[in-house]
Short mmCIF file of C-alpha atoms in Angstrom, two decimals:
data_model
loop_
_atom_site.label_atom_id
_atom_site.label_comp_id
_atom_site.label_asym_id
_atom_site.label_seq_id
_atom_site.Cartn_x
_atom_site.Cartn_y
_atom_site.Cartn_z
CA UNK A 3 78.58 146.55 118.70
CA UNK A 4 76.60 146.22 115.81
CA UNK A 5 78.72 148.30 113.89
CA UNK A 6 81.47 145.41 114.15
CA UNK A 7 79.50 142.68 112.86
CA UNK A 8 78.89 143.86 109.00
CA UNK A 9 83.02 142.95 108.77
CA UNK A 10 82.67 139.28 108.99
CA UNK A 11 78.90 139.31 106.55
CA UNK A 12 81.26 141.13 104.08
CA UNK A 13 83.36 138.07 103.84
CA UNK A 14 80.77 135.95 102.43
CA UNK A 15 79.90 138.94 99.82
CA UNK A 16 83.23 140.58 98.57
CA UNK A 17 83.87 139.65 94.56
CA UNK A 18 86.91 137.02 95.32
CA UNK A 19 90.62 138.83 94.70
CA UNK A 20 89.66 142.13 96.36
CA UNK A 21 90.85 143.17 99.86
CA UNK A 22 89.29 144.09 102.72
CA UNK A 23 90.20 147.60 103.94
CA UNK A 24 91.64 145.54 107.34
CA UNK A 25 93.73 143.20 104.79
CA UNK A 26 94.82 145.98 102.72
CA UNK A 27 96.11 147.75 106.23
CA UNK A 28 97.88 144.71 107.60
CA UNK A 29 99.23 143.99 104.36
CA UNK A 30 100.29 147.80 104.47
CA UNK A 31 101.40 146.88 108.45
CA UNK A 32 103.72 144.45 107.39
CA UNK A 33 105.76 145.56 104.07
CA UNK A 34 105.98 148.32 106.80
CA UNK A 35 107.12 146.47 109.03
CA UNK A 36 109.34 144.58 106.66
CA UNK A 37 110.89 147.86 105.00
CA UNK A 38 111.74 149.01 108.52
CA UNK A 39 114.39 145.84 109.27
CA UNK A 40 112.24 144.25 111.40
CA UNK A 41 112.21 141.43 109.24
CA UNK A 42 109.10 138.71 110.46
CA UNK A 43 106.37 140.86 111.79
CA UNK A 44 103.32 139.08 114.41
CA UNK A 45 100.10 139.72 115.76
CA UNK A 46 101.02 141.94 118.26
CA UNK A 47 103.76 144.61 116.52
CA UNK A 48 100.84 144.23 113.15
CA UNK A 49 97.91 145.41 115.60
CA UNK A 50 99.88 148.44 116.94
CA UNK A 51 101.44 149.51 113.54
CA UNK A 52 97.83 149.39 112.06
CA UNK A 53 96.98 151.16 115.17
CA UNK A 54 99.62 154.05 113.74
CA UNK A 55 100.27 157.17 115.90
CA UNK A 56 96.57 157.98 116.50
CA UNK A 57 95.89 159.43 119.36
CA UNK A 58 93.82 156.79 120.88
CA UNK A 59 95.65 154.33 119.79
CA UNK A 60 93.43 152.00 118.82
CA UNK A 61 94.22 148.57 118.25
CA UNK A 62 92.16 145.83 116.47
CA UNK A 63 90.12 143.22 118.32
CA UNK A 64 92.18 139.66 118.54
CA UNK A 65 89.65 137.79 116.69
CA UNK A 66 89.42 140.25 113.93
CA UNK A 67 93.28 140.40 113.52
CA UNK A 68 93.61 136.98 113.61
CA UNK A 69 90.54 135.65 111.30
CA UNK A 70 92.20 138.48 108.99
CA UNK A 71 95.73 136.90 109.04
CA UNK A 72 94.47 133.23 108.97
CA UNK A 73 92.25 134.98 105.21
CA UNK A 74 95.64 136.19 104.14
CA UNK A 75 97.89 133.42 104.69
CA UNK A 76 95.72 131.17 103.05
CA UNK A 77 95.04 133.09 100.09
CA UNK A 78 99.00 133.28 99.81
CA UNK A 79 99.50 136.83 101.08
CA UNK A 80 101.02 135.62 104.05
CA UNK A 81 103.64 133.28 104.93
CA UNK A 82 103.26 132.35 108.47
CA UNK A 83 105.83 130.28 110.51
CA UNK A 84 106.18 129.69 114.22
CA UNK A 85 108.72 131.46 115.69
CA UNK A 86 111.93 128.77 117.63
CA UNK A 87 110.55 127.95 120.68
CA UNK A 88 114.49 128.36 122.65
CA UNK A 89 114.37 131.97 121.14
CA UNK A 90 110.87 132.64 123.00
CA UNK A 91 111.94 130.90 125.76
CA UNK A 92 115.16 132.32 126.34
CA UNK A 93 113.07 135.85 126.12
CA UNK A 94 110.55 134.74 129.25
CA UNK A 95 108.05 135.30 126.84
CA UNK A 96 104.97 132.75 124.83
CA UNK A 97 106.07 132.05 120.81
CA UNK A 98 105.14 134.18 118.25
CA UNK A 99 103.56 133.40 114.96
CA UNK A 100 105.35 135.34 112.66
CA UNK A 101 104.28 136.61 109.08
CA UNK A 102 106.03 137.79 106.15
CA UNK A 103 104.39 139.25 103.01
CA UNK A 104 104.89 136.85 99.86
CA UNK A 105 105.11 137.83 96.27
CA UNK A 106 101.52 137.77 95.67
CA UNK A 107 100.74 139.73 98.23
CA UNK A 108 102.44 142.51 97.17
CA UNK A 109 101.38 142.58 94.05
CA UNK A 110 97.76 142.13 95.85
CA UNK A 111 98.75 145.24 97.92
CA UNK A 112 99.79 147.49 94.52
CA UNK A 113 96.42 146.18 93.20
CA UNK A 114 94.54 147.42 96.13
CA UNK A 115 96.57 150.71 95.81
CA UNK A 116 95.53 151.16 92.04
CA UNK A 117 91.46 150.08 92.42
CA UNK A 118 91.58 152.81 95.34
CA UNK A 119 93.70 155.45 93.66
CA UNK A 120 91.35 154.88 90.56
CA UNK A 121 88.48 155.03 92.76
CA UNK A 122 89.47 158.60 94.14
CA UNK A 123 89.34 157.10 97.60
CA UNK A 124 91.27 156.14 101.03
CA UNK A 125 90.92 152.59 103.07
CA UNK A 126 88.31 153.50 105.71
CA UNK A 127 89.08 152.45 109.24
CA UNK A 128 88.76 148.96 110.11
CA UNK A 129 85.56 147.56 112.75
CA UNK A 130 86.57 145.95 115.97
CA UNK A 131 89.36 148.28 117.31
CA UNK A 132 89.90 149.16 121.15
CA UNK A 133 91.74 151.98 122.74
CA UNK A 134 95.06 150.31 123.87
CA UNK B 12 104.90 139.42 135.58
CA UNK B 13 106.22 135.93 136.73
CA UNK B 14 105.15 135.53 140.59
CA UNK B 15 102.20 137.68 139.97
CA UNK B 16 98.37 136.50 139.27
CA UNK B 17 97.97 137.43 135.35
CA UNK B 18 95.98 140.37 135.06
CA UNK B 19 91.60 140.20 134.85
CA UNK B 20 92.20 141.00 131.19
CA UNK B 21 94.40 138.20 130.36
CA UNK B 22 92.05 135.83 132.71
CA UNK B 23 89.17 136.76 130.64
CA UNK B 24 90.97 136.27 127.52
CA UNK B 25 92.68 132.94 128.59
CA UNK B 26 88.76 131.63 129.53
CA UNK B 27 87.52 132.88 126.41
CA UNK B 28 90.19 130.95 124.08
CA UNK B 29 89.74 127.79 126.03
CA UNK B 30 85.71 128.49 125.85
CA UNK B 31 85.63 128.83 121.84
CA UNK B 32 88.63 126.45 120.84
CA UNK B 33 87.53 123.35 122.58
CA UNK B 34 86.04 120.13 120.15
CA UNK B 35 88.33 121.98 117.82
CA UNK B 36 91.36 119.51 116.05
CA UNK B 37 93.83 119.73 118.60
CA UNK B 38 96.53 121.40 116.49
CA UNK B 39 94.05 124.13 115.38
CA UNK B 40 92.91 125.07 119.04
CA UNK B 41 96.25 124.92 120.84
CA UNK B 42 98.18 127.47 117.16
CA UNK B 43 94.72 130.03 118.08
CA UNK B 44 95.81 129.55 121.69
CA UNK B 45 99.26 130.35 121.94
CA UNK B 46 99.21 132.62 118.99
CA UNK B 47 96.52 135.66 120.76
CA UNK B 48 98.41 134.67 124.59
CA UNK B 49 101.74 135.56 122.76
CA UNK B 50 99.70 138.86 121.63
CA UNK B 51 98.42 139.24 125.61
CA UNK B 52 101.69 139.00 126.86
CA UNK B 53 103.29 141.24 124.26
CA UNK B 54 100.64 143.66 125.04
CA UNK B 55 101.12 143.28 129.00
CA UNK B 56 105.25 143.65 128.54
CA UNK B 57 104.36 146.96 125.96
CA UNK B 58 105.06 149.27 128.83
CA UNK B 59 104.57 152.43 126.61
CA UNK B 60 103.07 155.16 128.44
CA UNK B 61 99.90 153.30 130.01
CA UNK B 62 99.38 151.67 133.63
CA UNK B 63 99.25 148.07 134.02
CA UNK B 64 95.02 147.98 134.46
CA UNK B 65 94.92 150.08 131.44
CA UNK B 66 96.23 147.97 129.30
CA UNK B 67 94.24 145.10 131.38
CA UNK B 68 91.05 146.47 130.19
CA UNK B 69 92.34 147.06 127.10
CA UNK B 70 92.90 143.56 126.40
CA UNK B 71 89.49 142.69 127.45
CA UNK B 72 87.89 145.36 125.49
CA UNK B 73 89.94 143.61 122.71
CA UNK B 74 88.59 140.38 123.35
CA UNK B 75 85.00 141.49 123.81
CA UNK B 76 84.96 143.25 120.35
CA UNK B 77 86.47 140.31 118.62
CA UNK B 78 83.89 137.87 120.16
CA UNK B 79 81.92 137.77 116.56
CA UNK B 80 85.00 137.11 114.63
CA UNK B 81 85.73 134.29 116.91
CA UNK B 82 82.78 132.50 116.99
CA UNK B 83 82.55 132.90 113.09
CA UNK B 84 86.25 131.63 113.19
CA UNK B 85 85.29 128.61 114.95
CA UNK B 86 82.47 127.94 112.78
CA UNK B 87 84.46 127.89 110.13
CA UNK B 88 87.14 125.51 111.91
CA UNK B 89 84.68 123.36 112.73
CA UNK B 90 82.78 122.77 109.33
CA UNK B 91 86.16 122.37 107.99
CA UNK B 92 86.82 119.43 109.94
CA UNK B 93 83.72 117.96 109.42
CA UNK B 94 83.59 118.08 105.88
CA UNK B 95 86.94 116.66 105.66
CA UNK B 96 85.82 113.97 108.21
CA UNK B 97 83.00 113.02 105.69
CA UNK B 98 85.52 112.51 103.12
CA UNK B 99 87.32 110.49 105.11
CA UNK B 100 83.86 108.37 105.81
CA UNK B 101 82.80 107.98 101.83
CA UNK B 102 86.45 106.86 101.20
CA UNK B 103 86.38 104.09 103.75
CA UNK B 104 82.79 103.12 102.52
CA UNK B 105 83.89 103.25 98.85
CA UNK B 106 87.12 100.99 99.70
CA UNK B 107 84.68 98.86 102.09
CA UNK B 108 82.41 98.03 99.57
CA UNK B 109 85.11 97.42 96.98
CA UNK B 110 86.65 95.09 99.40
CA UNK B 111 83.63 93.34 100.37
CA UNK B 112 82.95 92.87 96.91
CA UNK B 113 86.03 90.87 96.30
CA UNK B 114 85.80 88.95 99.34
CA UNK B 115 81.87 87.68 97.89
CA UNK B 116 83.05 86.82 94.59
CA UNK B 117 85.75 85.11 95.96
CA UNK B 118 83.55 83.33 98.76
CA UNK B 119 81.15 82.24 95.90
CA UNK B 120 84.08 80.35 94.01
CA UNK B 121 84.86 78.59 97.46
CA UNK B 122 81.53 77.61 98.22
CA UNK B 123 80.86 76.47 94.29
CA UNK B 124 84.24 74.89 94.66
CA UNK B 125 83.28 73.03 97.66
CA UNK B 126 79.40 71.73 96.68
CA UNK B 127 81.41 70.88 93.26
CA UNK B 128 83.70 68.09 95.29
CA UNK B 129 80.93 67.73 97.75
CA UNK B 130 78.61 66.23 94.71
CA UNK B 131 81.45 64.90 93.02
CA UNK B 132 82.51 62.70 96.15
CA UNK B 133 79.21 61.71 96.04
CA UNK B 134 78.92 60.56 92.94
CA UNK B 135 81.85 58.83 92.69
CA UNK B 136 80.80 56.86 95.18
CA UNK B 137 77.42 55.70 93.75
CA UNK B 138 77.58 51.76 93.47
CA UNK B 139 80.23 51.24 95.27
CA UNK B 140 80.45 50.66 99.48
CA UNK B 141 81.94 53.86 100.89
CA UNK B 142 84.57 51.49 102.91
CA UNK B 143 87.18 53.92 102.73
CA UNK B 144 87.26 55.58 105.23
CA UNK B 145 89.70 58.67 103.69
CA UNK B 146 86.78 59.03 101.17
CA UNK B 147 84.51 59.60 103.78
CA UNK B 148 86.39 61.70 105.56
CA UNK B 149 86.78 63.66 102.77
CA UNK B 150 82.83 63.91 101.61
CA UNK B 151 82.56 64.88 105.41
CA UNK B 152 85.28 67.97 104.80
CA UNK B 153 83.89 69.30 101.71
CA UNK B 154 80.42 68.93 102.86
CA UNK B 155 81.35 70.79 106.20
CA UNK B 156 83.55 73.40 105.11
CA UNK B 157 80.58 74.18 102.27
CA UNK B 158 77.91 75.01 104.21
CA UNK B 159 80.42 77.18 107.13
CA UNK B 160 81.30 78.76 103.49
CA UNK B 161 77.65 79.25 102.86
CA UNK B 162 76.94 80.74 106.23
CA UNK B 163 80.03 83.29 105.89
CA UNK B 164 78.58 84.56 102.16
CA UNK B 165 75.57 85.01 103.98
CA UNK B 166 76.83 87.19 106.59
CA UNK B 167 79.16 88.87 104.54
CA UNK B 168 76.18 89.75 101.86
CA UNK B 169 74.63 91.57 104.67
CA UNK B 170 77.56 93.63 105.72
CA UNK B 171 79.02 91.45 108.23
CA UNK B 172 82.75 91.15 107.62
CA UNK B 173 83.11 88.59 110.43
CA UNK B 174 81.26 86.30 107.60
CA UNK B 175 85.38 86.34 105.81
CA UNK B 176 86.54 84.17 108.83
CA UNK B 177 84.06 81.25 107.98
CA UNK B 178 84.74 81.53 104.78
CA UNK B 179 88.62 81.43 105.57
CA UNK B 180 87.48 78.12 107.65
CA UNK B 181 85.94 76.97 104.02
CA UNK B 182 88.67 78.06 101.65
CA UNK B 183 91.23 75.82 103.87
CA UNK B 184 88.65 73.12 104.83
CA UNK B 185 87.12 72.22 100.82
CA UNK B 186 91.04 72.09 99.79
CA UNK B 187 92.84 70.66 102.49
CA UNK B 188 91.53 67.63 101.30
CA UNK B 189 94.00 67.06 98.21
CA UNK B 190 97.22 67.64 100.61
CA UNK B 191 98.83 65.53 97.78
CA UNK B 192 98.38 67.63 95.33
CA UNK B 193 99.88 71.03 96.65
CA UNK B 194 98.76 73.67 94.30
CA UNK B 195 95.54 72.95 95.61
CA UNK B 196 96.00 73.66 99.30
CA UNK B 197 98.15 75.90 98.55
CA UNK B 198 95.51 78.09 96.55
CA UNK B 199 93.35 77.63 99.57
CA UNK B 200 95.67 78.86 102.37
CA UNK B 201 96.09 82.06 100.28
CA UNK B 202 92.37 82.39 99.75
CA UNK B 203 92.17 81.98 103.49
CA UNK B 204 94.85 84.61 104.32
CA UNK B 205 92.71 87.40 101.53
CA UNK B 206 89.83 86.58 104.23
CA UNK B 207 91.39 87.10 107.26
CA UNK B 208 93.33 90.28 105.36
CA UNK B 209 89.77 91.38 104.63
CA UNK B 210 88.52 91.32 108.57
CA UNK B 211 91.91 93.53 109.02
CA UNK B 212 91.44 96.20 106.33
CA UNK B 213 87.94 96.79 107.65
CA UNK B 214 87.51 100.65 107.37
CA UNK B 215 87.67 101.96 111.41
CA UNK B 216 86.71 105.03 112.29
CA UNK B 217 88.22 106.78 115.47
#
């Protein structure tokens, strides 16, 4: 477990405008997501795209996807907006939250892409993931 | 899943949200709610290629590992609202003393007003009988409505906004008395009305 906690010190440590491997992936999730006409993305469809095709399939802990999406959106990476109520309704199903990436947040994104390309490395995995 | 008892994972998960959402601002606890139960139950309907208890236990594992996250969420949450709730308190005491301020400088210009016609009736009346009984009455009103005015600076001076109603009492009592000249009453029905204004804007705190 201890292995899970280090992701939530970090926060209090980073240097302000960088990205946390996690943010960088569900920013990555949902241009993703976006690209693929699936317009609005949420919690859900952003856990099991960052989740990929592993084998495992390995999806992030609820309170570290949502912390990270609550960061995002209000550092302006994410726009957030609750999904119409008749819509989830009418689908049997609880209302999503639903995200889209913003301007700045794709140009965080590209800025993640360059430190890391410029750095020689990858994101590493992100803490607090379960096998689905 | 309708008719059915929600899975242990989703239990668990619905008992944990309530657990580390409640005190929270309402609007804050009930978005975290319905936002990772909209997850739960997108995860529950995923049938993909797993068993119902897999993805059960799945969920829970979920909710176990994110436990730290949560609780450092909710910290978070709830020094948010309390440092805007401190805010709120300076403001009221800022605007309270402002406003009490007022309300004393104005009391003091009653109660000066008041000892002024007080003497005055007095003094006008040296040598000669006080046989009229108007004048009398009237020494009686301003010496009355003085010293409730007196009493309400005092209160007021030590925080007590009820003090404004006395001194409402005083504002109409020391000018009531020159009802033929109406600028004058007048001046001291809208003093009274800033007092009893002043025991409504009294900063409240729910």
């Amino acid at each position: 477990m201890g292995r899970y906690l280090p992701n939530n010190l970090d926060m209090a440590r980073r240097r302000p405008g960088t990205l946390l491997p996690l943010e960088v992936g569900l920013l990555e999730a949902a241009v993703e997501l976006q690209r693929a006409g699936q317009g609005d993305c949420y919690g859900y469809a952003l856990a099991k795209a960052l989740a990929g095709d592993s084998g495992d399939r390995r999806l992030v802990a609820h309170g570290t996807l949502y912390k990270a999406l609550g960061r995002l959106t209000s550092a302006g990476l994410l726009d957030s907006l609750w999904e119409d109520p008749a819509v989830a309704e009418q689908e049997g199903r609880p209302r999503r939250r639903l995200y889209r990436v913003t301007g700045a947040g794709a140009e965080a994104l590209a800025g993640a892409h360059a430190a890391d390309s410029a750095a020689g490395r990858r994101g590493t995995p992100w803490p607090g993931t379960a096998p689905a | 899943m309708s008719g059915q008892a929600p899975p242990l994972g989703a239990r668990l998960t619905t008992t944990w949200l309530r657990a580390y959402t409640r005190r929270l601002p309402h609007d804050v606890a009930v978005a975290r709610r319905d936002e990772v139960l909209a997850d739960v139950h997108d995860q529950l309907s995923d049938d993909g290629s797993t068993s119902t208890a897999q993805r059960s236990r799945a969920i829970a594992v979920r909710m176990l590992l994110g436990i730290p996250a949560d609780l450092s969420w909710r910290t978070e949450q709830a020094r948010t609202t309390r440092s805007a709730r401190h805010q709120e308190i300076a403001m009221n005491d800022i605007a309270s003393t402002r406003n009490r301020g007022l309300a004393i400088g104005l009391g003091v210009l009653v109660v000066a007003w008041g000892a002024t016609m007080t003497i005055g009736s007095v003094l006008a009346d040296v040598g000669d009988a006080p046989d009229d009984a108007t004048a009398l009455w009237a020494w009686f009103a301003f010496a009355a409505a003085s010293a409730v005015g007196v009493v309400g600076l005092v209160l007021l001076a030590r925080g007590r906004d009820r003090g404004a109603a006395l001194l409402a009492f005083a504002a109409v009592g020391t000018t009531l008395p020159f009802f033929w000249m109406p600028p004058i009453p007048i001046a001291g029905l809208l003093l009274a009305a800033f007092f009893v204004g002043h025991l409504w804007r009294r900063p409240t705190l729910a």
